[in-house]
Amino acid sequence: MENQEDRRQVGRDEVAAQLRALGVEEGGVLLVHTSFRAVRPVEGGPAGLIGALRDALGPRGTLVMPSWTGDDEHPFDPASTAASADLGVVADTFWRLPGTARSEHLFAFAAAGPRAEEVTAGPLPLPPHVPESPVGRVYDLDGQVLLLGVGHDADTTLHLAELLAGVPYRLPKHVTVLRDGRPVRLEYGENDHCCERFALADGWLRERGLQREGRVGHAPARLARSRDVVRVARERLARDPLVFLHPADAGCAECDEARASAAGATA
């Protein structure tokens, strides 16, 4: 098993070259989900990795990352609220960098580049990944999705596919927002589950030749077009709207709850 302490540091230029070889498009829109622990060590740390991503995209390209808070109980401040810890240090570094735009709602994404304001603008999306959300805008702009050291279980574009396909499951959620200076709780239903079976998208994309794979830094990387991810997922969801949920006998409480909500919706 590889010892991270023995890894050589990968230079920023080398990372940018790896990204280009993988297929990152200069001048494109790129949505990135990443684990720096898997990629490191990179010259310049998390900011160096962000720099390499922007180098690969070039000055006409737009880099996008999730930047939500994960805190449903407190109002969101785009200028000060940290990104959720499970998004990793790269995402939390990115929104703090000069010139990076960030959504003004707690289901935030951050972006830098010519299309940044277009991607991040707009009101609070409920549920979080509707077509009018930042992830929907990446889809509209024919952007790419890069999974760097993470799998499709972290791929928010698959939640967009679920909503476009009209999946029947919705779990009760809430968020807290400011209205007239006072915190207000908003209730909504979200297409939520454990997301482990999003890994099925690997096989669906590979068999169609729609996913590029390689290494970036020290991490495995997957690259696909947002529209391809949505298209193959919608095809499978049309056959089985519950394909992303574990079977009822698998012992997954989150998927069981989603399955029960679907049964209630059709009862």
mmCIF file of C-alpha atoms in Angstrom:
data_model
loop_
_atom_site.group_PDB
_atom_site.id
_atom_site.type_symbol
_atom_site.label_atom_id
_atom_site.label_comp_id
_atom_site.label_asym_id
_atom_site.label_seq_id
_atom_site.Cartn_x
_atom_site.Cartn_y
_atom_site.Cartn_z
ATOM 1 C CA MET A 1 0.000 0.000 0.000
ATOM 2 C CA GLU A 2 1.353 3.441 -0.972
ATOM 3 C CA ASN A 3 2.709 5.550 1.878
ATOM 4 C CA GLN A 4 1.692 9.170 1.339
ATOM 5 C CA GLU A 5 4.824 10.325 3.125
ATOM 6 C CA ASP A 6 6.927 8.734 0.356
ATOM 7 C CA ARG A 7 5.110 10.449 -2.516
ATOM 8 C CA ARG A 8 7.048 12.925 -4.623
ATOM 9 C CA GLN A 9 5.692 16.431 -4.951
ATOM 10 C CA VAL A 10 4.038 17.012 -8.320
ATOM 11 C CA GLY A 11 4.677 20.393 -9.920
ATOM 12 C CA ARG A 12 1.883 22.741 -10.943
ATOM 13 C CA ASP A 13 2.906 22.581 -14.610
ATOM 14 C CA GLU A 14 2.885 18.780 -14.515
ATOM 15 C CA VAL A 15 -0.599 18.720 -12.998
ATOM 16 C CA ALA A 16 -1.859 21.107 -15.691
ATOM 17 C CA ALA A 17 -0.332 18.861 -18.364
ATOM 18 C CA GLN A 18 -2.019 15.802 -16.826
ATOM 19 C CA LEU A 19 -5.356 17.614 -16.879
ATOM 20 C CA ARG A 20 -4.951 18.547 -20.542
ATOM 21 C CA ALA A 21 -3.959 14.971 -21.403
ATOM 22 C CA LEU A 22 -7.063 13.728 -19.613
ATOM 23 C CA GLY A 23 -9.192 15.943 -21.844
ATOM 24 C CA VAL A 24 -9.916 19.117 -19.869
ATOM 25 C CA GLU A 25 -10.939 21.634 -22.528
ATOM 26 C CA GLU A 26 -9.196 24.978 -22.773
ATOM 27 C CA GLY A 27 -11.816 27.707 -22.639
ATOM 28 C CA GLY A 28 -14.472 25.358 -21.248
ATOM 29 C CA VAL A 29 -16.516 25.191 -18.059
ATOM 30 C CA LEU A 30 -15.233 22.602 -15.575
ATOM 31 C CA LEU A 31 -17.061 21.444 -12.430
ATOM 32 C CA VAL A 32 -14.587 19.793 -10.042
ATOM 33 C CA HIS A 33 -15.145 17.526 -7.058
ATOM 34 C CA THR A 34 -11.854 16.626 -5.415
ATOM 35 C CA SER A 35 -10.044 15.077 -2.461
ATOM 36 C CA PHE A 36 -6.717 16.810 -1.932
ATOM 37 C CA ARG A 37 -5.626 13.940 0.289
ATOM 38 C CA ALA A 38 -5.760 11.676 -2.774
ATOM 39 C CA VAL A 39 -3.997 14.148 -5.081
ATOM 40 C CA ARG A 40 -1.225 15.486 -2.824
ATOM 41 C CA PRO A 41 1.502 16.526 -2.541
ATOM 42 C CA VAL A 42 1.196 19.233 -5.169
ATOM 43 C CA GLU A 43 3.448 22.258 -5.499
ATOM 44 C CA GLY A 44 1.712 25.143 -3.745
ATOM 45 C CA GLY A 45 -0.735 22.932 -1.855
ATOM 46 C CA PRO A 46 -4.494 23.318 -2.451
ATOM 47 C CA ALA A 47 -3.993 26.745 -4.048
ATOM 48 C CA GLY A 48 -1.393 25.202 -6.358
ATOM 49 C CA LEU A 49 -3.894 22.563 -7.489
ATOM 50 C CA ILE A 50 -6.465 25.293 -8.132
ATOM 51 C CA GLY A 51 -3.828 27.173 -10.131
ATOM 52 C CA ALA A 52 -3.096 24.072 -12.214
ATOM 53 C CA LEU A 53 -6.814 23.619 -12.944
ATOM 54 C CA ARG A 54 -7.043 27.224 -14.103
ATOM 55 C CA ASP A 55 -3.864 26.850 -16.159
ATOM 56 C CA ALA A 56 -5.395 23.855 -17.953
ATOM 57 C CA LEU A 57 -8.602 25.792 -18.639
ATOM 58 C CA GLY A 58 -6.770 28.900 -19.799
ATOM 59 C CA PRO A 59 -7.980 32.502 -19.415
ATOM 60 C CA ARG A 60 -11.232 31.838 -21.293
ATOM 61 C CA GLY A 61 -12.120 28.852 -19.084
ATOM 62 C CA THR A 62 -14.323 28.824 -15.996
ATOM 63 C CA LEU A 63 -13.583 26.673 -12.948
ATOM 64 C CA VAL A 64 -16.518 25.656 -10.728
ATOM 65 C CA MET A 65 -16.553 23.872 -7.355
ATOM 66 C CA PRO A 66 -19.213 23.078 -4.758
ATOM 67 C CA SER A 67 -19.173 25.542 -1.878
ATOM 68 C CA TRP A 68 -22.229 24.774 0.224
ATOM 69 C CA THR A 69 -22.215 24.988 3.982
ATOM 70 C CA GLY A 70 -23.995 21.835 5.154
ATOM 71 C CA ASP A 71 -25.536 23.854 8.014
ATOM 72 C CA ASP A 72 -29.329 23.837 7.866
ATOM 73 C CA GLU A 73 -29.837 25.709 11.146
ATOM 74 C CA HIS A 74 -28.040 29.003 10.520
ATOM 75 C CA PRO A 75 -28.303 31.610 7.743
ATOM 76 C CA PHE A 76 -25.546 31.620 5.129
ATOM 77 C CA ASP A 77 -23.102 34.469 4.540
ATOM 78 C CA PRO A 78 -21.227 34.008 1.232
ATOM 79 C CA ALA A 79 -18.411 36.266 2.469
ATOM 80 C CA SER A 80 -17.662 34.355 5.681
ATOM 81 C CA THR A 81 -19.402 30.973 5.977
ATOM 82 C CA ALA A 82 -16.946 28.110 5.515
ATOM 83 C CA ALA A 83 -17.655 25.403 2.966
ATOM 84 C CA SER A 84 -18.793 22.097 4.426
ATOM 85 C CA ALA A 85 -15.859 20.067 5.756
ATOM 86 C CA ASP A 86 -16.791 17.064 3.614
ATOM 87 C CA LEU A 87 -16.124 19.106 0.452
ATOM 88 C CA GLY A 88 -12.449 19.198 1.360
ATOM 89 C CA VAL A 89 -9.735 21.795 1.693
ATOM 90 C CA VAL A 90 -9.549 22.621 -2.042
ATOM 91 C CA ALA A 91 -13.202 23.685 -2.191
ATOM 92 C CA ASP A 92 -12.866 25.720 0.992
ATOM 93 C CA THR A 93 -9.704 27.377 -0.327
ATOM 94 C CA PHE A 94 -11.220 28.155 -3.740
ATOM 95 C CA TRP A 95 -14.094 30.413 -2.659
ATOM 96 C CA ARG A 96 -11.725 32.503 -0.532
ATOM 97 C CA LEU A 97 -9.390 33.363 -3.427
ATOM 98 C CA PRO A 98 -9.552 36.855 -4.974
ATOM 99 C CA GLY A 99 -11.719 37.006 -8.068
ATOM 100 C CA THR A 100 -13.847 33.978 -7.156
ATOM 101 C CA ALA A 101 -17.631 34.396 -7.274
ATOM 102 C CA ARG A 102 -19.833 32.516 -4.828
ATOM 103 C CA SER A 103 -23.578 31.915 -4.735
ATOM 104 C CA GLU A 104 -25.511 33.989 -2.217
ATOM 105 C CA HIS A 105 -27.405 30.967 -0.847
ATOM 106 C CA LEU A 106 -26.345 28.043 1.327
ATOM 107 C CA PHE A 107 -26.446 25.534 -1.558
ATOM 108 C CA ALA A 108 -23.586 27.562 -2.970
ATOM 109 C CA PHE A 109 -21.108 26.867 -5.719
ATOM 110 C CA ALA A 110 -18.013 28.969 -6.341
ATOM 111 C CA ALA A 111 -16.599 29.836 -9.762
ATOM 112 C CA ALA A 112 -13.751 31.775 -11.347
ATOM 113 C CA GLY A 113 -13.485 32.770 -14.989
ATOM 114 C CA PRO A 114 -15.612 34.529 -17.629
ATOM 115 C CA ARG A 115 -18.807 32.517 -16.893
ATOM 116 C CA ALA A 116 -18.449 32.636 -13.084
ATOM 117 C CA GLU A 117 -21.272 35.092 -12.396
ATOM 118 C CA GLU A 118 -23.553 33.267 -14.814
ATOM 119 C CA VAL A 119 -22.952 29.959 -13.014
ATOM 120 C CA THR A 120 -23.313 31.244 -9.462
ATOM 121 C CA ALA A 121 -26.101 33.839 -9.839
ATOM 122 C CA GLY A 122 -29.694 33.169 -8.893
ATOM 123 C CA PRO A 123 -31.920 32.604 -5.867
ATOM 124 C CA LEU A 124 -31.943 29.683 -3.438
ATOM 125 C CA PRO A 125 -32.693 26.474 -5.428
ATOM 126 C CA LEU A 126 -35.056 24.040 -3.734
ATOM 127 C CA PRO A 127 -34.334 21.189 -4.008
ATOM 128 C CA PRO A 128 -30.623 22.003 -4.293
ATOM 129 C CA HIS A 129 -29.825 20.676 -7.784
ATOM 130 C CA VAL A 130 -32.763 21.813 -9.924
ATOM 131 C CA PRO A 131 -32.000 22.936 -13.500
ATOM 132 C CA GLU A 132 -31.888 26.579 -12.325
ATOM 133 C CA SER A 133 -29.074 25.772 -9.851
ATOM 134 C CA PRO A 134 -25.333 26.207 -10.497
ATOM 135 C CA VAL A 135 -24.966 22.528 -11.412
ATOM 136 C CA GLY A 136 -27.805 23.034 -13.890
ATOM 137 C CA ARG A 137 -25.991 25.997 -15.390
ATOM 138 C CA VAL A 138 -22.848 23.902 -15.920
ATOM 139 C CA TYR A 139 -25.100 21.461 -17.804
ATOM 140 C CA ASP A 140 -26.628 24.298 -19.872
ATOM 141 C CA LEU A 141 -23.136 25.542 -20.768
ATOM 142 C CA ASP A 142 -22.083 22.048 -21.930
ATOM 143 C CA GLY A 143 -19.452 21.906 -19.196
ATOM 144 C CA GLN A 144 -17.306 18.989 -18.104
ATOM 145 C CA VAL A 145 -17.324 17.215 -14.740
ATOM 146 C CA LEU A 146 -13.992 16.204 -13.180
ATOM 147 C CA LEU A 147 -13.929 13.723 -10.290
ATOM 148 C CA LEU A 148 -10.442 13.993 -8.868
ATOM 149 C CA GLY A 149 -9.672 11.420 -6.192
ATOM 150 C CA VAL A 150 -13.401 10.841 -5.631
ATOM 151 C CA GLY A 151 -16.033 8.721 -7.348
ATOM 152 C CA HIS A 152 -19.492 9.361 -8.743
ATOM 153 C CA ASP A 153 -20.909 9.150 -5.219
ATOM 154 C CA ALA A 154 -19.683 12.774 -5.001
ATOM 155 C CA ASP A 155 -21.124 13.719 -8.407
ATOM 156 C CA THR A 156 -23.837 16.359 -7.901
ATOM 157 C CA THR A 157 -24.713 16.202 -11.596
ATOM 158 C CA LEU A 158 -26.423 12.877 -10.930
ATOM 159 C CA HIS A 159 -28.832 14.639 -8.559
ATOM 160 C CA LEU A 160 -29.679 16.966 -11.452
ATOM 161 C CA ALA A 161 -30.332 13.874 -13.600
ATOM 162 C CA GLU A 162 -32.683 12.487 -10.926
ATOM 163 C CA LEU A 163 -34.727 15.673 -10.909
ATOM 164 C CA LEU A 164 -34.883 15.883 -14.697
ATOM 165 C CA ALA A 165 -36.008 12.243 -14.749
ATOM 166 C CA GLY A 166 -38.724 12.929 -12.144
ATOM 167 C CA VAL A 167 -37.652 10.333 -9.562
ATOM 168 C CA PRO A 168 -40.476 9.705 -7.066
ATOM 169 C CA TYR A 169 -38.492 9.903 -3.812
ATOM 170 C CA ARG A 170 -38.363 13.044 -1.687
ATOM 171 C CA LEU A 171 -37.186 13.309 1.916
ATOM 172 C CA PRO A 172 -38.292 16.169 4.185
ATOM 173 C CA LYS A 173 -35.540 18.741 4.728
ATOM 174 C CA HIS A 174 -35.287 22.304 5.937
ATOM 175 C CA VAL A 175 -32.954 25.286 5.666
ATOM 176 C CA THR A 176 -32.702 28.548 7.569
ATOM 177 C CA VAL A 177 -32.567 31.852 5.678
ATOM 178 C CA LEU A 178 -32.741 35.521 6.609
ATOM 179 C CA ARG A 179 -35.921 37.419 5.782
ATOM 180 C CA ASP A 180 -36.208 41.040 6.864
ATOM 181 C CA GLY A 181 -33.186 40.440 9.078
ATOM 182 C CA ARG A 182 -34.739 37.500 10.922
ATOM 183 C CA PRO A 183 -34.002 33.756 10.563
ATOM 184 C CA VAL A 184 -36.817 31.841 8.865
ATOM 185 C CA ARG A 185 -37.051 28.057 8.466
ATOM 186 C CA LEU A 186 -38.028 26.785 5.003
ATOM 187 C CA GLU A 187 -39.295 23.233 4.507
ATOM 188 C CA TYR A 188 -38.738 21.343 1.249
ATOM 189 C CA GLY A 189 -38.389 17.838 -0.174
ATOM 190 C CA GLU A 190 -35.042 16.587 -1.502
ATOM 191 C CA ASN A 191 -34.139 13.635 -3.740
ATOM 192 C CA ASP A 192 -31.753 12.315 -1.084
ATOM 193 C CA HIS A 193 -30.270 8.871 -0.307
ATOM 194 C CA CYS A 194 -26.848 7.406 0.505
ATOM 195 C CA CYS A 195 -25.526 8.032 -3.071
ATOM 196 C CA GLU A 196 -23.315 4.899 -3.046
ATOM 197 C CA ARG A 197 -25.088 3.509 -6.110
ATOM 198 C CA PHE A 198 -24.182 6.614 -8.096
ATOM 199 C CA ALA A 199 -21.043 4.508 -8.729
ATOM 200 C CA LEU A 200 -23.125 2.676 -11.359
ATOM 201 C CA ALA A 201 -22.500 5.668 -13.612
ATOM 202 C CA ASP A 202 -18.883 4.505 -13.997
ATOM 203 C CA GLY A 203 -19.936 1.442 -15.973
ATOM 204 C CA TRP A 204 -22.643 3.244 -17.926
ATOM 205 C CA LEU A 205 -20.241 5.934 -19.112
ATOM 206 C CA ARG A 206 -17.348 3.548 -19.793
ATOM 207 C CA GLU A 207 -19.387 1.200 -21.943
ATOM 208 C CA ARG A 208 -20.391 4.154 -24.140
ATOM 209 C CA GLY A 209 -16.874 5.606 -24.275
ATOM 210 C CA LEU A 210 -18.076 8.772 -22.565
ATOM 211 C CA GLN A 211 -15.664 8.874 -19.626
ATOM 212 C CA ARG A 212 -11.942 9.637 -19.755
ATOM 213 C CA GLU A 213 -9.824 8.168 -16.950
ATOM 214 C CA GLY A 214 -6.251 8.689 -15.832
ATOM 215 C CA ARG A 215 -4.161 10.090 -13.008
ATOM 216 C CA VAL A 216 -3.807 13.677 -11.909
ATOM 217 C CA GLY A 217 -1.204 14.246 -9.249
ATOM 218 C CA HIS A 218 -1.382 10.984 -7.325
ATOM 219 C CA ALA A 219 -5.140 10.526 -7.670
ATOM 220 C CA PRO A 220 -7.361 8.598 -10.063
ATOM 221 C CA ALA A 221 -9.380 11.010 -12.187
ATOM 222 C CA ARG A 222 -12.617 10.698 -14.165
ATOM 223 C CA LEU A 223 -13.751 13.248 -16.731
ATOM 224 C CA ALA A 224 -17.077 13.376 -18.577
ATOM 225 C CA ARG A 225 -19.387 15.948 -20.099
ATOM 226 C CA SER A 226 -22.195 17.041 -17.810
ATOM 227 C CA ARG A 227 -24.734 16.384 -20.566
ATOM 228 C CA ASP A 228 -23.417 12.836 -21.058
ATOM 229 C CA VAL A 229 -23.656 12.093 -17.333
ATOM 230 C CA VAL A 230 -27.245 13.315 -17.300
ATOM 231 C CA ARG A 231 -28.188 11.515 -20.514
ATOM 232 C CA VAL A 232 -26.973 8.053 -19.503
ATOM 233 C CA ALA A 233 -28.439 8.417 -16.003
ATOM 234 C CA ARG A 234 -31.831 9.495 -17.359
ATOM 235 C CA GLU A 235 -31.883 6.518 -19.705
ATOM 236 C CA ARG A 236 -31.393 4.135 -16.766
ATOM 237 C CA LEU A 237 -33.835 6.020 -14.538
ATOM 238 C CA ALA A 238 -36.473 5.775 -17.269
ATOM 239 C CA ARG A 239 -36.201 1.980 -16.980
ATOM 240 C CA ASP A 240 -35.997 1.919 -13.178
ATOM 241 C CA PRO A 241 -36.695 5.155 -11.255
ATOM 242 C CA LEU A 242 -35.224 3.584 -8.104
ATOM 243 C CA VAL A 243 -31.981 2.351 -9.697
ATOM 244 C CA PHE A 244 -29.853 4.565 -7.427
ATOM 245 C CA LEU A 245 -31.416 3.170 -4.234
ATOM 246 C CA HIS A 246 -30.043 0.091 -2.502
ATOM 247 C CA PRO A 247 -32.433 -2.889 -2.571
ATOM 248 C CA ALA A 248 -34.878 -3.088 0.320
ATOM 249 C CA ASP A 249 -32.956 -5.985 1.905
ATOM 250 C CA ALA A 250 -29.529 -4.263 1.753
ATOM 251 C CA GLY A 251 -29.788 -2.670 5.188
ATOM 252 C CA CYS A 252 -29.258 0.919 4.012
ATOM 253 C CA ALA A 253 -31.409 3.140 6.219
ATOM 254 C CA GLU A 254 -31.078 6.197 3.954
ATOM 255 C CA CYS A 255 -32.167 4.308 0.839
ATOM 256 C CA ASP A 256 -34.957 2.574 2.768
ATOM 257 C CA GLU A 257 -36.275 5.987 3.806
ATOM 258 C CA ALA A 258 -36.137 7.224 0.208
ATOM 259 C CA ARG A 259 -37.850 4.046 -1.015
ATOM 260 C CA ALA A 260 -40.627 4.502 1.545
ATOM 261 C CA SER A 261 -41.173 8.105 0.398
ATOM 262 C CA ALA A 262 -41.505 6.867 -3.190
ATOM 263 C CA ALA A 263 -44.061 4.266 -2.154
ATOM 264 C CA GLY A 264 -46.025 6.951 -0.316
ATOM 265 C CA ALA A 265 -45.943 9.231 -3.347
ATOM 266 C CA THR A 266 -47.483 6.552 -5.567
ATOM 267 C CA ALA A 267 -49.940 5.145 -3.025
#
